Each structure stands twice: as structure tokens, then as C-alpha cells.
C-alpha positions as a printed Julia matrix, in Angstrom:
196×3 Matrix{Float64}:
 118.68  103.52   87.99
 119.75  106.36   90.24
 117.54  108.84   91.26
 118.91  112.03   92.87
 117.87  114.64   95.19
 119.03  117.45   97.17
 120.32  115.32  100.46
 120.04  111.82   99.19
 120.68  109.34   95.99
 118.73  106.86   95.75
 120.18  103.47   93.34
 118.71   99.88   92.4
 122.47   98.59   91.84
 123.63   97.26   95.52
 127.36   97.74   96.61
 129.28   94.91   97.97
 129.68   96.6   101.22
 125.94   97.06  101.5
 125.76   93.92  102.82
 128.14   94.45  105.59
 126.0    97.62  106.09
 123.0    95.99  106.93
 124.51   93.66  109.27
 125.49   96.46  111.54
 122.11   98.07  111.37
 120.54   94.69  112.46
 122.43   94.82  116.08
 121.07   98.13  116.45
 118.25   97.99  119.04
 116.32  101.0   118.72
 115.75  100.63  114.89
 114.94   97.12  115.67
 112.36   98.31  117.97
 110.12  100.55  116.22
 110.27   97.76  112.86
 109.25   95.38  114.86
 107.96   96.83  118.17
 106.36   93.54  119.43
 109.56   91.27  119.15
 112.14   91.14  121.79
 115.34   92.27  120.32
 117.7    89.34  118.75
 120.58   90.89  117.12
 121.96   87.69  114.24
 124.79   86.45  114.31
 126.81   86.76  110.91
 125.96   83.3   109.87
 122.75   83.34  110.11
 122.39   86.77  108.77
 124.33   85.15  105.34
 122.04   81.8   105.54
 118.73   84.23  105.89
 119.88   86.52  102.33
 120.49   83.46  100.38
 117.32   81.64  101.34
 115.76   82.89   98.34
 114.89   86.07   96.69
 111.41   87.64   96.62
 109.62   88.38   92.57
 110.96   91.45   91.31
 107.2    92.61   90.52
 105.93   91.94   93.85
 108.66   94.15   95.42
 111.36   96.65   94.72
 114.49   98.2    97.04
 116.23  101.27   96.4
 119.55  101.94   98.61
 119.43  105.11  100.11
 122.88  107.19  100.28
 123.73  110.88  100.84
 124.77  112.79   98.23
 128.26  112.37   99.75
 128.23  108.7    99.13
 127.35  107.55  102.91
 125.32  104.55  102.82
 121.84  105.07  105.36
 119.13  102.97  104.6
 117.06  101.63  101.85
 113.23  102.99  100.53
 111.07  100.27   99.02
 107.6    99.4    97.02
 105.68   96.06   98.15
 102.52   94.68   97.58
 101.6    96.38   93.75
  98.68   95.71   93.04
  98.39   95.91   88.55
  95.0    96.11   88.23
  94.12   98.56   90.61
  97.38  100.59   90.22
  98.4   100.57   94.21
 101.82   99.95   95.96
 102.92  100.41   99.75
 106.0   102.2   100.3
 108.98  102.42  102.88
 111.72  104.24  104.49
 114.04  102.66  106.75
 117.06  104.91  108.14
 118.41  102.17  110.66
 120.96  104.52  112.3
 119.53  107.04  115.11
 122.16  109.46  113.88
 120.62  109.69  110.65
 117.07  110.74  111.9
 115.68  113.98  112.17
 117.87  115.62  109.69
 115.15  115.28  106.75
 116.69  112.4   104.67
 113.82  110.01  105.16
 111.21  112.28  103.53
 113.46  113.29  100.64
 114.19  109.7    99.86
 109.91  109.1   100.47
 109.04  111.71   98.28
 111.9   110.75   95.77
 110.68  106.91   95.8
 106.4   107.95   95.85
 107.23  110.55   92.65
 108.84  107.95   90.44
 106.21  105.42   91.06
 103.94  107.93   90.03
 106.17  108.85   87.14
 107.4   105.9    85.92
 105.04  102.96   86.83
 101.89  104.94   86.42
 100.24  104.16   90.13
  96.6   105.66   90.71
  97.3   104.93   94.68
 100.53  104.59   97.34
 100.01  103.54  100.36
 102.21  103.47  103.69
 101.52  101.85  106.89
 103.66  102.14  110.38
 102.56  102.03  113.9
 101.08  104.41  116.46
 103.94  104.78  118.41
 106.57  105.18  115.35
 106.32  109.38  115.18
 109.3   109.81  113.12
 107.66  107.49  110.83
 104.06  109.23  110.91
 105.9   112.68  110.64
 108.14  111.48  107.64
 105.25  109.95  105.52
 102.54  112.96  106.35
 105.29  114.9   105.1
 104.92  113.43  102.09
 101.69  114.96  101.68
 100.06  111.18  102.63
  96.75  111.15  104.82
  95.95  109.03  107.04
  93.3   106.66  106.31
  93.04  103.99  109.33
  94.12  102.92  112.44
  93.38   98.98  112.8
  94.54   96.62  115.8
  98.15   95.51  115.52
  99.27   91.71  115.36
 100.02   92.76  119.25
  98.77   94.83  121.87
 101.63   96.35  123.39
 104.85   96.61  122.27
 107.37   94.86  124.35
 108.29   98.04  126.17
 104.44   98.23  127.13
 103.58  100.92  124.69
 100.07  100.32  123.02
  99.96   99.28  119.16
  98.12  100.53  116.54
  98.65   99.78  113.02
  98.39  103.48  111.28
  97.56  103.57  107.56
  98.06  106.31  105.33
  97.38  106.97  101.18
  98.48  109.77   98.71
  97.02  109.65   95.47
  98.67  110.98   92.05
  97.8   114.78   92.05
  98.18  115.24   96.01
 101.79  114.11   96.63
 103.55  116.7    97.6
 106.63  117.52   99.73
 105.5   120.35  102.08
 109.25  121.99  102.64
 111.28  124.39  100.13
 114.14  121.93  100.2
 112.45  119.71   98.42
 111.85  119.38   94.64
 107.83  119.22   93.8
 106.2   116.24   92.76
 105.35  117.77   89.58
 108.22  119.7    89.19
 111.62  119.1    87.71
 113.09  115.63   88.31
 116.37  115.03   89.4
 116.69  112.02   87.97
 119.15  110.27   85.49
């Protein structure tokens, strides 16, 4: 499936070169930092990045990755559903731009909104959820954005990162008729899809 918007493409069908993509994001610092803000950074080596992606595969309907690439054909990140819940028709969602050159130039809440309208489109979800942490703005600004609200701040696994900053795990929700994309650029939830 491909899903395309104004900025970014979204597909299900990885590229062998994705691979190789994702190794260079993981000796990236930064990114590694606010995904995981409590663990020291420990960029893998190749072999043990290749021994971790064929230690097994996760359900396909516990969890579902999209590739995220620009409508030029660059490969930047991935968007992603986890934790659906059938019976009470609730996912969590994801954006991950690992590059820093990539941020702030409004691909992660295209792909967002892209990813939160199908899975109210095609899957028929009552509820998504996404959750970051406190210090993560780009995150918070990306998914509120989205037209999500916040719902909770709970402790994090840690209390400080390991730069010292304080940790907060931030939830947020958007429901079926209040996703929204609050920019012209972007199509409306209930508008025209660009999908094919």
C-alpha cells in the first residue's frame, strides 16, 4: 500500500537499501537520545545490527510500519501503529525522522496525520493514541499538530534523562471526528485522500 501526501509517501513494501538506511540512523546520537533519553548512547556495530533484525519478527496484528519517503524518493524515517487493541478499537502511533536535517520542515506531521487518517479510514479505530516524553518538543509539537490532546503525564521508567533533563512520560489521544491537521498544506482528515 502507498499512501501519498503533499511532502511525503508513505509504503508497507521495504526497499533493500532500507536496511542500510536504518543502520546509519542508529549511529546518530541525537535521534538516539530523545527515543531513548535514559540510555547512554551505543551506536551497533553492523553485526549485531543484522543478528538483532533476524531475531524474529513481531505479529503483523499487534504492529504495523510504514516507510516514510519524500515525494522525491528520499528515504527519512518510518510511522507506525502498536499496541491495537480489537475490542476497544485503539492503536498508538509513531513518527520517527532519525536525521536532524529532516526536522522542522513539516514531514513528521504530514506522515502523522497521513498514518492516524487511514487507521481511521481503513481499520475503523474509535481511539489513537501517542505517547513521547516531556522533554521531546518536536515530538509534542508534531503530534498536537495532529489535532491529538494531551491526556497524561505519568512518571517515566527514569527520572532524568542521561543528560540530567527530567522525564515525564506525555500521553496524548485523538478520537475519529477530531483529527485534524491544523495547517493549509495539509489534506483534511475528512477530506480527499491521496491515497492509491
Amino acid at each position: 500500500m502507498i499512501i501519498e501526501g503533499q511532502r511525503v509517501v508513505l509504503r508497507d513494501e521495504p526497499r533493500e537499501t532500507d536496511a542500510d538506511d536504518l543502520f546509519a540512523w542508529l549511529q546518530l546520537e541525537e535521534w538516539q537520545y530523545y527515543d531513548e533519553p535514559d540510555v547512554p548512547f551505543a551506536p551497533p556495530n553492523r553485526a549485531a545490527f543484522e543478528a538483532s533484525r533476524s531475531a524474529g519478527q513481531i505479529p503483523p496484528d499487534t504492529r504495523k510500519r510504514w516507510e516514510v519517503d519524500t515525494v522525491e524518493g528520499q528515504h527519512i524515517g518510518w510511522v507506525c501503529w502498536y499496541n491495537l487493541n480489537r475490542d476497544t478499537g485503539c492503536t498508538y502511533v509513531g513518527v520517527v525522522l532519525p536525521d536532524p536535517q529532516m526536522w522542522g520542515q513539516g514531514y513528521g506531521p504530514e506522515a502523522l496525520h497521513l498514518l492516524v487518517r487511514t487507521l481511521f479510514r481503513e481499520m475503523g479505530l474509535n481511539t489513537v493514541k501517542a505517547a513521547t516524553w516531556s522533554g521531546n518538543r518536536r515530538s509534542v509539537g508534531c503530534i498536537l499538530k495532529c489535532g491529538f490532546r494531551e491526556t497524561a503525564r505519568l512518571p517515566h521508567r527514569a527520572a532524568r534523562s542521561v543528560r540530567g533533563e527530567p522525564l515525564e512520560r506525555v500521553e496524548f489521544t485523538a478520537t475519529r471526528p477530531k483529527v485534524k491537521v491544523q495547517t493549509q498544506e495539509l489534506p483534511a482528515v475528512n477530506g480527499d485522500a491521496h491515497d492509491r
